[in-house]
Coordinates of C-alpha atoms and ligand atoms in Angstrom, one line a residue:
M1 CA 7.2 3.9 -6.5
C2 CA 10.2 2.6 -8.0
G3 CA 13.0 1.0 -5.4
I4 CA 16.6 2.5 -5.2
V5 CA 19.2 1.2 -4.0
G6 CA 22.9 2.4 -4.0
I7 CA 26.5 1.1 -2.4
L8 CA 29.8 2.4 -2.0
G9 CA 31.3 -1.1 -0.7
T10 CA 34.6 -3.1 0.1
A11 CA 33.6 -5.9 -2.1
E12 CA 32.0 -6.6 -5.5
V13 CA 28.5 -4.8 -5.3
A14 CA 26.4 -6.3 -7.8
P15 CA 25.7 -9.4 -6.1
H16 CA 24.4 -6.8 -3.0
I17 CA 22.6 -4.9 -5.1
V18 CA 20.5 -7.4 -6.7
D19 CA 19.6 -8.7 -3.3
A20 CA 18.5 -5.3 -2.0
L21 CA 16.2 -4.8 -5.3
A22 CA 14.4 -8.4 -4.4
L23 CA 13.5 -7.0 -1.0
L24 CA 12.2 -3.4 -3.1
E25 CA 10.0 -5.5 -5.9
Y26 CA 7.1 -4.8 -4.1
R27 CA 7.3 -1.1 -5.4
G28 CA 7.3 -2.0 -8.8
Y29 CA 8.6 -5.0 -11.4
D30 CA 8.0 -3.5 -14.3
S31 CA 12.1 -3.8 -15.0
A32 CA 15.2 -3.5 -13.2
G33 CA 18.7 -2.4 -13.8
I34 CA 22.1 -1.9 -11.9
A35 CA 25.2 0.3 -13.1
T36 CA 28.3 -0.1 -11.4
L37 CA 31.8 1.7 -11.5
D38 CA 34.7 0.0 -12.4
G39 CA 38.0 1.5 -12.7
G40 CA 36.4 4.5 -12.7
K41 CA 34.0 3.8 -15.7
I42 CA 30.3 3.3 -15.5
D43 CA 28.8 0.2 -16.6
R44 CA 25.2 -1.4 -16.6
R45 CA 22.7 -4.1 -17.0
R46 CA 19.3 -3.8 -17.7
A47 CA 16.0 -6.5 -17.6
E48 CA 12.6 -5.6 -18.5
G49 CA 10.0 -7.5 -16.6
K50 CA 10.9 -9.0 -13.1
L51 CA 14.1 -9.1 -11.4
R52 CA 14.5 -12.3 -12.7
N53 CA 15.6 -11.4 -15.8
L54 CA 18.2 -9.0 -14.3
R55 CA 19.1 -11.7 -12.7
N56 CA 20.1 -14.0 -15.8
S57 CA 21.0 -11.3 -17.9
L58 CA 24.0 -10.6 -14.9
A59 CA 24.8 -14.0 -14.9
E60 CA 25.2 -13.9 -18.6
A61 CA 27.5 -10.9 -18.4
P62 CA 28.5 -10.4 -14.5
L63 CA 29.3 -6.7 -13.8
S64 CA 32.2 -5.8 -11.3
G65 CA 33.1 -2.9 -9.3
R66 CA 32.9 -1.8 -5.6
S67 CA 30.3 1.0 -6.2
G68 CA 27.0 0.2 -7.7
I69 CA 23.7 1.4 -7.9
G70 CA 20.3 0.0 -8.5
H71 CA 16.7 0.1 -9.5
T72 CA 13.5 -1.7 -9.5
R73 CA 10.9 0.2 -11.6
W74 CA 7.1 1.1 -11.5
A75 CA 6.9 2.9 -15.3
T76 CA 5.8 6.4 -15.2
H77 CA 6.9 7.9 -18.1
G78 CA 7.5 5.6 -21.0
A79 CA 6.4 1.8 -21.3
P80 CA 8.1 -1.1 -19.3
T81 CA 11.0 -1.4 -22.1
K82 CA 14.5 -2.1 -21.1
G83 CA 15.3 1.1 -23.1
N84 CA 13.3 2.9 -20.5
A85 CA 14.8 0.9 -17.6
H86 CA 16.9 3.0 -15.1
P87 CA 19.9 3.4 -14.6
H88 CA 20.2 5.9 -17.3
V89 CA 23.6 7.1 -18.2
T90 CA 25.7 9.9 -19.9
P91 CA 29.5 9.0 -20.3
R92 CA 29.6 11.0 -17.0
V93 CA 27.0 10.0 -14.8
A94 CA 24.8 7.2 -13.8
V95 CA 20.9 7.8 -12.3
V96 CA 18.6 6.0 -10.5
H97 CA 15.0 8.0 -9.7
N98 CA 11.8 7.0 -8.2
G99 CA 9.2 9.7 -8.4
I100 CA 7.8 12.1 -11.3
I101 CA 9.7 15.1 -13.2
E102 CA 6.7 17.5 -13.6
N103 CA 8.6 20.2 -16.2
Y104 CA 10.0 17.1 -18.2
R105 CA 9.1 18.6 -21.9
E106 CA 10.8 21.9 -21.1
L107 CA 13.6 20.5 -19.5
G108 CA 13.8 17.9 -22.6
D109 CA 13.8 20.8 -25.1
E110 CA 16.4 22.2 -23.5
V111 CA 18.8 19.3 -23.9
T112 CA 17.8 18.0 -26.8
G113 CA 18.3 21.3 -28.1
A114 CA 21.4 20.9 -26.7
G115 CA 22.5 18.5 -29.7
I116 CA 21.9 15.9 -27.3
V117 CA 20.0 12.5 -28.6
L118 CA 17.5 10.8 -25.8
Q119 CA 17.8 7.2 -25.9
S120 CA 14.5 6.8 -23.6
E121 CA 11.0 8.2 -23.2
T122 CA 11.9 8.7 -19.5
D123 CA 12.3 11.7 -17.1
T124 CA 15.0 10.3 -15.4
E125 CA 17.2 10.7 -18.6
I126 CA 16.7 14.2 -18.6
I127 CA 18.1 14.2 -15.0
A128 CA 21.0 12.4 -16.5
H129 CA 22.1 14.9 -18.8
L130 CA 21.4 17.9 -16.9
I131 CA 23.9 16.8 -14.6
T132 CA 26.2 16.1 -17.1
L133 CA 25.9 19.4 -18.9
E134 CA 26.4 21.0 -15.2
L135 CA 29.6 18.9 -15.0
D136 CA 30.6 19.9 -18.6
A137 CA 30.6 23.6 -17.4
G138 CA 33.5 22.8 -14.7
K139 CA 31.1 22.3 -11.5
T140 CA 32.2 19.8 -8.7
P141 CA 29.7 16.3 -8.9
Q142 CA 28.2 17.8 -5.9
A143 CA 27.4 21.6 -7.5
A144 CA 26.1 20.0 -10.6
V145 CA 23.4 17.8 -8.6
A146 CA 22.4 20.5 -6.9
A147 CA 22.3 23.1 -9.8
T148 CA 19.9 20.4 -11.6
L149 CA 17.9 19.6 -8.5
K150 CA 16.5 23.6 -8.6
R151 CA 15.0 22.7 -11.7
L152 CA 13.1 20.3 -10.9
R153 CA 9.4 20.4 -10.3
G154 CA 7.7 17.0 -9.1
A155 CA 8.6 14.2 -6.8
F156 CA 12.1 12.6 -6.8
A157 CA 14.6 10.3 -4.4
L158 CA 18.1 10.1 -6.7
A159 CA 21.0 8.0 -6.7
I160 CA 23.7 9.3 -8.7
L161 CA 27.4 7.6 -9.6
F162 CA 29.9 9.5 -11.1
T163 CA 32.1 8.6 -13.9
G164 CA 36.0 9.0 -12.3
H165 CA 34.8 9.4 -8.7
D166 CA 35.1 5.6 -7.2
D167 CA 34.4 7.2 -3.5
L168 CA 31.1 9.2 -4.0
L169 CA 27.5 8.9 -4.3
I170 CA 25.1 11.2 -4.0
G171 CA 21.5 11.2 -3.1
A172 CA 18.6 13.6 -2.9
R173 CA 14.8 13.6 -2.1
H174 CA 12.0 15.8 -2.6
G175 CA 8.9 13.5 -1.9
P176 CA 9.5 10.3 -1.7
P177 CA 11.6 8.3 1.1
L178 CA 15.5 7.9 0.8
A179 CA 17.4 6.6 3.5
V180 CA 21.3 6.7 4.3
G181 CA 23.0 3.5 5.6
H182 CA 25.8 3.4 7.5
G183 CA 28.2 0.3 7.4
D184 CA 31.9 -0.7 8.4
G185 CA 33.6 1.1 5.9
E186 CA 31.2 1.3 3.6
M187 CA 28.0 3.7 2.7
Y188 CA 24.5 2.9 1.0
L189 CA 21.3 4.2 0.1
G190 CA 18.0 2.9 0.0
S191 CA 14.4 3.6 -0.5
D192 CA 13.6 2.2 2.9
A193 CA 15.2 0.3 5.8
I194 CA 13.8 -2.7 4.7
A195 CA 15.9 -2.9 1.5
L196 CA 19.5 -2.2 3.4
A197 CA 18.5 -4.3 6.3
P198 CA 20.5 -7.4 5.1
L199 CA 23.4 -4.7 5.0
T200 CA 23.1 -2.7 8.2
S201 CA 20.3 -1.7 10.8
S202 CA 22.0 1.9 11.4
I203 CA 19.8 4.5 9.1
T204 CA 19.3 7.9 8.7
Y205 CA 16.6 9.4 7.6
L206 CA 16.9 12.0 4.8
E207 CA 14.3 14.9 5.4
D208 CA 12.4 16.5 2.4
G209 CA 14.6 18.5 0.4
D210 CA 18.1 16.9 1.5
L211 CA 21.3 16.2 -0.8
A212 CA 23.4 13.7 0.9
V213 CA 27.0 13.1 -0.5
L214 CA 28.2 9.5 0.5
T215 CA 31.5 8.2 0.8
R216 CA 33.2 5.5 2.0
Q217 CA 33.9 7.5 5.3
G218 CA 30.4 8.5 6.0
A219 CA 28.0 10.9 4.6
E220 CA 27.3 14.9 4.5
I221 CA 23.7 15.7 4.2
Y222 CA 23.0 19.4 3.3
D223 CA 18.9 20.9 3.3
A224 CA 16.9 22.4 1.1
G225 CA 18.9 25.1 1.5
G226 CA 22.3 24.0 1.0
K227 CA 23.3 24.4 4.6
P228 CA 24.8 21.2 6.1
V229 CA 22.6 19.7 8.5
Q230 CA 22.9 17.2 11.0
R231 CA 20.5 13.9 10.9
P232 CA 20.7 11.3 13.5
A233 CA 21.3 7.9 12.6
Q234 CA 18.7 5.4 14.6
Q235 CA 18.7 1.8 14.5
S236 CA 15.9 0.7 12.5
V237 CA 13.8 -2.4 13.3
A238 CA 13.2 -3.3 9.7
S239 CA 13.6 -6.9 9.6
A240 CA 15.8 -8.5 6.4
F241 CA 14.4 -11.8 7.1
R242 CA 12.8 -12.6 3.1
V243 CA 9.4 -14.2 4.3
D244 CA 8.9 -16.9 2.3
K245 CA 5.7 -18.4 0.5
G246 CA 6.0 -22.4 3.2
N247 CA 3.9 -24.6 1.6
Y248 CA 1.5 -22.2 -0.2
H249 CA 1.6 -21.1 -3.9
H250 CA 1.7 -17.3 -3.7
F251 CA 2.1 -15.1 -0.9
M252 CA -1.7 -14.2 -1.0
I253 CA -3.5 -17.0 0.1
K254 CA -0.7 -17.5 2.7
E255 CA -1.7 -13.9 4.4
I256 CA -5.4 -14.6 4.0
F257 CA -4.6 -18.0 6.5
E258 CA -2.0 -15.6 8.6
Q259 CA -5.1 -13.5 9.6
P260 CA -6.5 -15.5 12.4
E261 CA -2.9 -14.9 14.0
V262 CA -1.8 -11.3 13.1
I263 CA -5.3 -10.2 14.1
G264 CA -4.3 -11.7 17.4
H265 CA -1.3 -9.7 17.5
T266 CA -3.1 -6.5 17.2
L267 CA -6.1 -6.9 19.2
A268 CA -3.1 -8.0 21.9
H269 CA -2.0 -4.6 21.8
Y270 CA -4.9 -2.6 21.9
S271 CA -7.2 -4.6 24.2
D272 CA -6.6 -6.1 27.7
L273 CA -8.6 -9.8 26.6
A274 CA -7.9 -11.3 29.3
N275 CA -10.3 -9.0 31.2
D276 CA -12.5 -8.0 28.2
R277 CA -11.3 -4.0 28.0
I278 CA -10.2 -1.8 25.4
A279 CA -6.5 -0.7 26.5
M280 CA -5.5 1.6 24.1
P281 CA -2.1 4.1 24.4
E282 CA -2.4 7.5 25.6
M283 CA -4.0 9.4 22.7
P284 CA -2.9 12.8 21.8
V285 CA -6.6 13.7 21.7
D286 CA -9.4 13.5 24.2
F287 CA -12.4 11.6 22.4
A288 CA -15.0 12.4 24.9
T289 CA -14.7 16.4 23.3
L290 CA -13.7 15.5 19.9
E291 CA -16.5 16.8 17.7
R292 CA -15.0 15.6 14.3
L293 CA -13.2 12.8 13.1
T294 CA -10.9 13.3 9.4
I295 CA -10.1 10.5 7.8
C296 CA -7.7 9.7 5.1
A297 CA -6.2 6.7 3.2
C298 CA -6.2 5.2 -0.4
G299 CA -7.2 2.0 -2.2
T300 CA -8.0 -1.0 0.4
A301 CA -7.2 1.6 3.1
Y302 CA -9.8 4.0 2.5
I303 CA -12.1 1.0 2.3
A304 CA -11.2 0.2 6.2
G305 CA -11.6 3.7 6.8
L306 CA -15.1 3.5 5.5
V307 CA -16.1 0.7 7.3
A308 CA -14.8 2.9 10.3
K309 CA -16.8 5.6 9.5
Y310 CA -19.8 3.3 9.7
W311 CA -18.7 2.2 13.7
F312 CA -17.8 5.6 14.9
E313 CA -20.8 7.3 14.1
K314 CA -23.1 4.5 15.3
V315 CA -21.2 3.0 17.9
A316 CA -19.4 6.2 19.0
R317 CA -21.7 9.1 17.7
L318 CA -18.6 10.4 16.1
P319 CA -19.2 12.3 12.7
V320 CA -16.8 11.2 10.3
D321 CA -15.2 13.3 7.6
I322 CA -13.5 10.9 5.7
D323 CA -12.0 11.2 2.0
I324 CA -9.5 9.6 -0.8
A325 CA -6.3 10.7 0.1
S326 CA -6.1 12.3 -3.8
E327 CA -8.9 14.1 -3.9
F328 CA -8.4 15.2 -0.1
R329 CA -5.2 16.6 -0.5
Y330 CA -6.4 19.1 -3.4
R331 CA -10.0 20.0 -1.8
E332 CA -8.7 22.5 0.3
V333 CA -10.8 21.1 3.2
P334 CA -11.5 23.7 5.7
L335 CA -10.7 21.6 9.0
A336 CA -11.6 23.1 12.7
A337 CA -9.1 24.2 15.2
Q338 CA -8.4 21.2 17.3
G339 CA -9.1 18.2 15.4
F340 CA -8.0 14.7 14.8
A341 CA -7.3 13.6 11.3
L342 CA -6.3 10.0 11.4
F343 CA -4.1 8.2 8.2
I344 CA -4.4 4.6 7.1
S345 CA -2.1 3.0 5.3
Q346 CA -0.1 -0.1 5.2
S347 CA 3.3 0.5 3.5
G348 CA 2.9 4.3 5.1
E349 CA 4.3 5.4 2.1
T350 CA 1.4 6.3 -0.3
A351 CA 2.3 9.4 -1.2
D352 CA -1.9 11.1 -2.0
T353 CA -1.8 9.8 1.9
L354 CA 1.5 11.7 3.0
A355 CA 0.4 15.0 1.2
A356 CA -3.0 14.6 3.0
L357 CA -1.0 14.3 6.3
N358 CA 1.1 17.4 5.5
Y359 CA -2.5 19.4 4.5
C360 CA -3.8 18.5 8.1
K361 CA -0.5 19.2 9.9
G362 CA -0.3 22.9 8.3
A363 CA -3.9 23.2 9.2
G364 CA -3.2 22.3 12.9
Q365 CA -4.6 19.3 13.4
T366 CA -3.4 16.4 15.8
I367 CA -2.2 13.7 13.3
G368 CA -2.6 9.8 14.0
A369 CA -1.1 7.2 11.5
L370 CA -2.3 3.5 11.3
V371 CA 0.1 1.6 9.9
N372 CA 2.2 -1.7 9.0
V373 CA 5.4 0.1 8.7
T374 CA 6.1 1.8 11.9
E375 CA 9.2 3.6 10.3
S376 CA 7.4 4.8 7.3
S377 CA 6.9 8.8 6.1
I378 CA 3.5 8.4 7.5
A379 CA 4.6 7.4 10.9
R380 CA 7.2 9.5 11.1
G381 CA 5.1 12.2 10.2
A382 CA 2.3 11.3 13.1
D383 CA 1.8 12.8 16.9
I384 CA 0.6 9.1 17.8
V385 CA 1.4 5.8 15.6
L386 CA -0.9 3.3 15.8
P387 CA 0.7 0.2 14.9
I388 CA -1.5 -3.0 13.1
Y389 CA 1.4 -6.0 14.0
A390 CA 0.2 -7.6 10.7
G391 CA 4.0 -8.5 9.8
P392 CA 5.7 -8.0 6.3
E393 CA 2.4 -8.2 3.3
I394 CA 4.0 -9.0 0.5
G395 CA 1.3 -9.8 -2.3
V396 CA 0.6 -6.7 -3.7
A397 CA -3.0 -6.9 -2.9
S398 CA -3.6 -6.1 0.8
T399 CA -5.2 -9.0 2.9
K400 CA -4.2 -9.2 6.4
A401 CA -3.1 -5.4 6.3
F402 CA -6.7 -4.5 5.5
T403 CA -8.5 -7.4 8.3
C404 CA -6.0 -6.2 10.8
Q405 CA -6.2 -2.1 10.3
L406 CA -10.3 -3.2 10.6
A407 CA -9.6 -5.0 14.1
A408 CA -7.0 -1.8 15.2
L409 CA -10.0 0.9 14.2
A410 CA -12.5 -1.1 16.1
A411 CA -10.6 -1.2 19.3
L412 CA -10.3 2.7 18.5
V413 CA -14.1 2.5 17.9
I414 CA -14.8 1.2 21.4
F415 CA -12.3 3.6 23.2
A416 CA -14.1 6.5 21.9
A417 CA -17.4 5.0 22.8
K418 CA -16.5 4.5 26.4
A419 CA -14.9 7.9 26.4
R420 CA -18.0 9.4 24.9
G421 CA -20.1 7.4 26.9
T422 CA -22.2 6.1 24.1
I423 CA -21.6 2.8 25.7
D424 CA -21.0 1.5 29.0
E425 CA -19.0 -1.0 30.6
A426 CA -21.0 -3.5 29.9
E427 CA -21.3 -3.2 26.2
E428 CA -17.4 -2.5 26.6
R429 CA -17.1 -6.0 27.2
R430 CA -19.2 -7.3 25.0
L431 CA -17.5 -5.7 22.0
V432 CA -14.6 -6.6 23.7
R433 CA -15.4 -10.0 23.4
S434 CA -16.9 -10.2 20.0
L435 CA -13.4 -8.9 18.8
A436 CA -11.8 -11.3 20.6
E437 CA -13.7 -14.1 18.7
V438 CA -12.9 -13.0 15.4
P439 CA -9.8 -15.5 14.9
R440 CA -12.1 -18.3 15.9
H441 CA -14.9 -16.9 13.6
M442 CA -12.5 -16.7 10.8
L443 CA -11.1 -20.0 10.8
D444 CA -14.7 -20.7 10.2
A445 CA -14.7 -18.8 7.1
F446 CA -12.1 -20.8 5.6
R447 CA -13.9 -24.0 5.9
Q448 CA -15.9 -22.7 2.8
E449 CA -12.4 -22.4 0.8
E450 CA -13.7 -25.7 -1.7
K451 CA -17.0 -23.8 -2.2
I452 CA -15.6 -20.4 -3.4
K453 CA -13.1 -22.3 -5.4
T454 CA -16.5 -24.3 -7.5
I455 CA -17.8 -20.2 -7.6
A456 CA -15.1 -18.9 -8.7
Q457 CA -14.3 -21.1 -11.7
G458 CA -17.8 -20.1 -12.7
L459 CA -16.7 -16.3 -12.3
T460 CA -14.2 -16.9 -15.1
K461 CA -16.4 -17.1 -18.0
V462 CA -18.4 -13.9 -17.0
R463 CA -17.0 -10.0 -18.0
D464 CA -18.9 -7.8 -15.7
I465 CA -19.8 -9.1 -11.7
L466 CA -21.4 -6.7 -9.0
F467 CA -21.1 -6.9 -5.5
L468 CA -24.0 -5.0 -3.4
G469 CA -24.1 -4.8 0.5
R470 CA -25.6 -2.4 2.9
G471 CA -23.9 -0.7 6.1
T472 CA -20.5 -2.0 6.8
S473 CA -21.2 -4.6 4.2
F474 CA -21.2 -1.6 1.6
P475 CA -17.2 -0.8 2.3
L476 CA -16.7 -4.4 2.0
A477 CA -18.4 -4.5 -1.4
L478 CA -16.4 -2.3 -2.6
E479 CA -13.7 -3.9 -1.2
G480 CA -14.5 -7.4 -2.7
A481 CA -15.2 -5.8 -6.7
L482 CA -11.3 -4.3 -6.0
K483 CA -9.6 -7.3 -4.7
L484 CA -11.7 -9.1 -7.6
K485 CA -10.8 -6.6 -10.8
E486 CA -6.9 -5.8 -9.4
L487 CA -6.5 -9.6 -9.4
S488 CA -8.4 -11.4 -12.2
Y489 CA -8.4 -8.2 -14.2
L490 CA -12.4 -8.9 -14.4
H491 CA -14.5 -6.0 -14.3
A492 CA -16.3 -5.7 -11.0
E493 CA -18.1 -2.9 -9.4
G494 CA -19.0 -2.5 -5.8
Y495 CA -22.2 -0.5 -4.8
A496 CA -24.7 0.2 -2.2
A497 CA -27.6 -2.2 -2.2
G498 CA -30.1 0.6 -1.8
E499 CA -28.2 2.3 -4.6
L500 CA -29.1 -0.6 -7.2
K501 CA -32.7 0.8 -8.4
H502 CA -30.7 4.3 -9.5
G503 CA -28.7 2.9 -12.2
P504 CA -26.9 0.1 -11.6
I505 CA -30.3 -2.4 -12.1
A506 CA -30.0 -2.0 -15.7
L507 CA -26.6 -4.2 -16.0
I508 CA -28.9 -6.9 -14.4
D509 CA -29.1 -9.9 -17.0
Q510 CA -28.5 -13.8 -17.2
T511 CA -24.8 -12.9 -18.1
V512 CA -23.8 -10.8 -15.2
P513 CA -23.8 -12.4 -11.0
V514 CA -24.7 -10.4 -8.5
I515 CA -22.8 -10.8 -5.3
F516 CA -24.4 -10.0 -2.4
L517 CA -22.7 -9.5 1.0
A518 CA -26.2 -9.9 3.4
P519 CA -25.1 -11.1 7.0
D520 CA -27.9 -11.5 9.3
D521 CA -27.9 -7.8 10.7
D522 CA -30.2 -4.9 10.7
L523 CA -30.2 -4.3 7.4
Y524 CA -30.6 -7.9 6.4
E525 CA -34.2 -7.7 5.5
K526 CA -33.6 -4.5 3.2
T527 CA -30.8 -5.9 1.8
V528 CA -32.7 -9.1 0.8
S529 CA -35.6 -6.8 -0.8
N530 CA -33.1 -5.5 -3.6
M531 CA -31.4 -9.1 -3.8
A532 CA -35.5 -10.4 -4.9
E533 CA -35.6 -7.5 -7.3
V534 CA -32.2 -8.9 -9.0
A535 CA -33.9 -12.5 -9.0
A536 CA -37.5 -11.1 -10.3
R537 CA -35.3 -10.0 -13.5
G538 CA -33.6 -13.3 -14.1
G539 CA -29.8 -12.0 -12.3
R540 CA -27.7 -14.2 -11.3
V541 CA -27.4 -14.3 -7.3
I542 CA -24.7 -15.0 -5.2
L543 CA -25.6 -14.6 -1.8
I544 CA -23.1 -14.2 1.1
S545 CA -24.9 -15.1 4.5
Q546 CA -25.5 -17.2 7.2
N547 CA -26.5 -20.7 6.9
D548 CA -30.2 -20.1 7.9
R549 CA -30.5 -17.3 5.8
I550 CA -29.0 -18.9 3.0
A551 CA -31.7 -22.1 3.4
E552 CA -34.8 -19.4 3.2
W553 CA -33.4 -18.3 -0.5
Q554 CA -32.6 -21.8 -2.0
G555 CA -34.3 -22.1 -5.2
R556 CA -34.0 -18.6 -5.9
I557 CA -29.8 -17.7 -5.7
E558 CA -27.9 -19.4 -8.1
S559 CA -24.9 -20.2 -5.1
S560 CA -23.8 -19.0 -1.6
I561 CA -20.8 -18.7 0.7
E562 CA -22.0 -19.4 4.6
L563 CA -20.4 -16.9 7.1
P564 CA -19.9 -17.4 10.5
D565 CA -22.3 -16.4 13.4
A566 CA -20.2 -13.9 14.2
D567 CA -21.3 -10.6 16.2
P568 CA -22.6 -7.7 13.4
F569 CA -20.2 -5.2 14.9
V570 CA -17.4 -7.3 13.8
M571 CA -18.7 -8.9 10.6
P572 CA -17.1 -7.1 8.0
I573 CA -13.4 -8.4 9.7
V574 CA -14.9 -11.6 9.8
A575 CA -16.9 -11.7 5.6
A576 CA -13.7 -10.3 4.3
V577 CA -12.0 -13.8 4.4
S578 CA -15.3 -14.6 2.2
V579 CA -14.3 -11.5 -0.6
Q580 CA -10.5 -12.6 -0.4
L581 CA -11.1 -16.1 -1.5
L582 CA -13.4 -15.4 -3.9
A583 CA -10.5 -13.5 -5.4
Y584 CA -8.2 -15.1 -5.1
H585 CA -9.4 -18.5 -6.4
T586 CA -10.9 -16.9 -9.5
A587 CA -7.1 -15.0 -10.2
V588 CA -5.6 -18.3 -9.5
F589 CA -8.4 -19.8 -12.4
M590 CA -7.3 -16.9 -14.9
G591 CA -4.1 -17.6 -14.5
T592 CA -3.0 -14.1 -13.7
D593 CA 0.2 -12.7 -11.4
V594 CA -1.4 -12.9 -8.3
D595 CA 1.2 -11.5 -6.1
Q596 CA 2.1 -9.2 -8.7
P597 CA -0.9 -8.2 -10.6
R598 CA -0.2 -6.1 -13.9
N599 CA 0.3 -2.7 -13.8
L600 CA 0.6 -2.4 -9.8
A601 CA 2.7 -1.8 -6.7
K602 CA 2.5 -2.3 -3.3
S603 CA 4.0 0.9 -2.5
V604 CA 2.4 4.0 -4.7
T605 CA 4.9 6.3 -3.7
V606 CA 4.0 9.2 -6.8
E607 CA 0.8 10.9 -6.9
Ligands
F6R701 C1 -5.7 -2.9 -3.0 C2 -4.5 -2.3 -2.3 C3 -4.2 -0.9 -2.6 C4 -4.2 -0.1 -1.0 C5 -3.4 1.2 -1.4 C6 -2.9 2.1 -0.6 O1 -5.2 -4.6 -2.6 O2 -3.8 -2.9 -1.7 O3 -5.8 -0.2 -3.0 O4 -4.8 -0.3 -0.3 O5 -2.5 1.4 -2.6 O6 -1.9 1.6 0.3 P1 -1.3 2.1 1.3 O7 -2.8 0.9 2.3 O8 0.4 1.1 1.7 O9 -1.4 3.4 2.0

């Protein structure tokens, strides 16, 4: 989840490393640091917190040198302090690391047993010392790294500089991604192609277990068995274009308002909107005969999958097994032969989702990847990649990626239903038309913003909030609660409305707002019965529904948010706007760091 960059350059590298780190800050922002080699000697600057703190410290004390490595951290071992910030150095090496070393305790004992006093609480510093001990024993840098890698258990991507070796940078990958960039007399290492995009578009992706030895002339790559291997360079389409906030205060609100447009792009790729037909790419499985679909993802992407489960089962009559990837990967799930497993991920780098994908691959499943980043590890591991065309999502809390995932999944559902004969051509046209109307309905949903602000202001005075819904509004209740808690740090829970009586109703009193997602669909009456139970107990009800329905409840509810008259099939995509705006404005009133909430990272590359 941390971001790594390394440059063997032809001019001063520190400014370029800082620019690359700015593109990697989405991976973590607990601290940042840079080490360079100048005259063969390692020097470094580190700073706690955001990258701007490192920029300030570099402005006061610049770093010179044509070789360097940099890091932006999401803390695992050790608090997010300057002392724990990477790079970690010894007199002979500087190391940056993404991942977790699981056997760091025993390795740490060995290092301290050799008389070394550790300067930090990190597992990374131990790697630096282990390599140094191997160098002290007379090994070459490459042999010292290879010997150390053999002893590490866990997940890591590393970049290492060596004192006295101005033309050498070693990278290694076991789990988290690492890419080699090829320049003109320069070579680069980076966590992803986006970070390297300002420097080069010629990229070699390292495979799991690879060790890469870079000089300014090129890279030699060795596989897990130490054999030299050729890994082809490819032209990356990752954009160096640093998206800015325009007139918006935060990326998140900009991305919320981008949704009608990017959903339009996504739908254009999966449907023939002129003829109201679905137009999926050729699929590697036959949906007509498919017996079950497995879906795996984390966080908001998992919630998108949960909505899809309702859709696939009801519309296409296709049973879906869905699980959170971190649970799925260790559950030893028996999978049917010739099954299809679909992995949903904005970043395409989420470690648990990738591990679940590899498990399914090993079990002979055909793999689908619904991703925003098409060059990601999850995309590269799939038999079919279904891109979502959301464009770069910078706000850490997922918004436009979620609704684009839903739009692409809805198209896949219609495709599957058609193949399975559970809908006819007329119904296909009707459903595609309802999808095509989503951008317009979203524009209507935005008109509730002022009202949502007033409700959000009220939420800042409470400690606990419940979101309730049935059917596809249940996953949306989960999403509303997830967005609210991660952005505003208020405690929020999402529940299936019918589950209320089985426990959560005990929470109801005048201090707990209960937000009901009750669009006018076939479950509306059921949901509002649960709402009546809350109102009867003095609960504070906020109703999200269509205008007519809200009118029926005037006097019994505290406030409401109007939904447009969208078809119930697409309502979860449209109603997502209401819960996103509510979470956003609550966070703004609470004064939290909306785009980079505390403790989070955009790309979760550790389990
Ligand atoms: C919440 C959020 C996260 C991500 C999750 C999966 O707003 O953004 O829950 O959805 O970390 O990330 P991806 O989709 O990159 O696999």
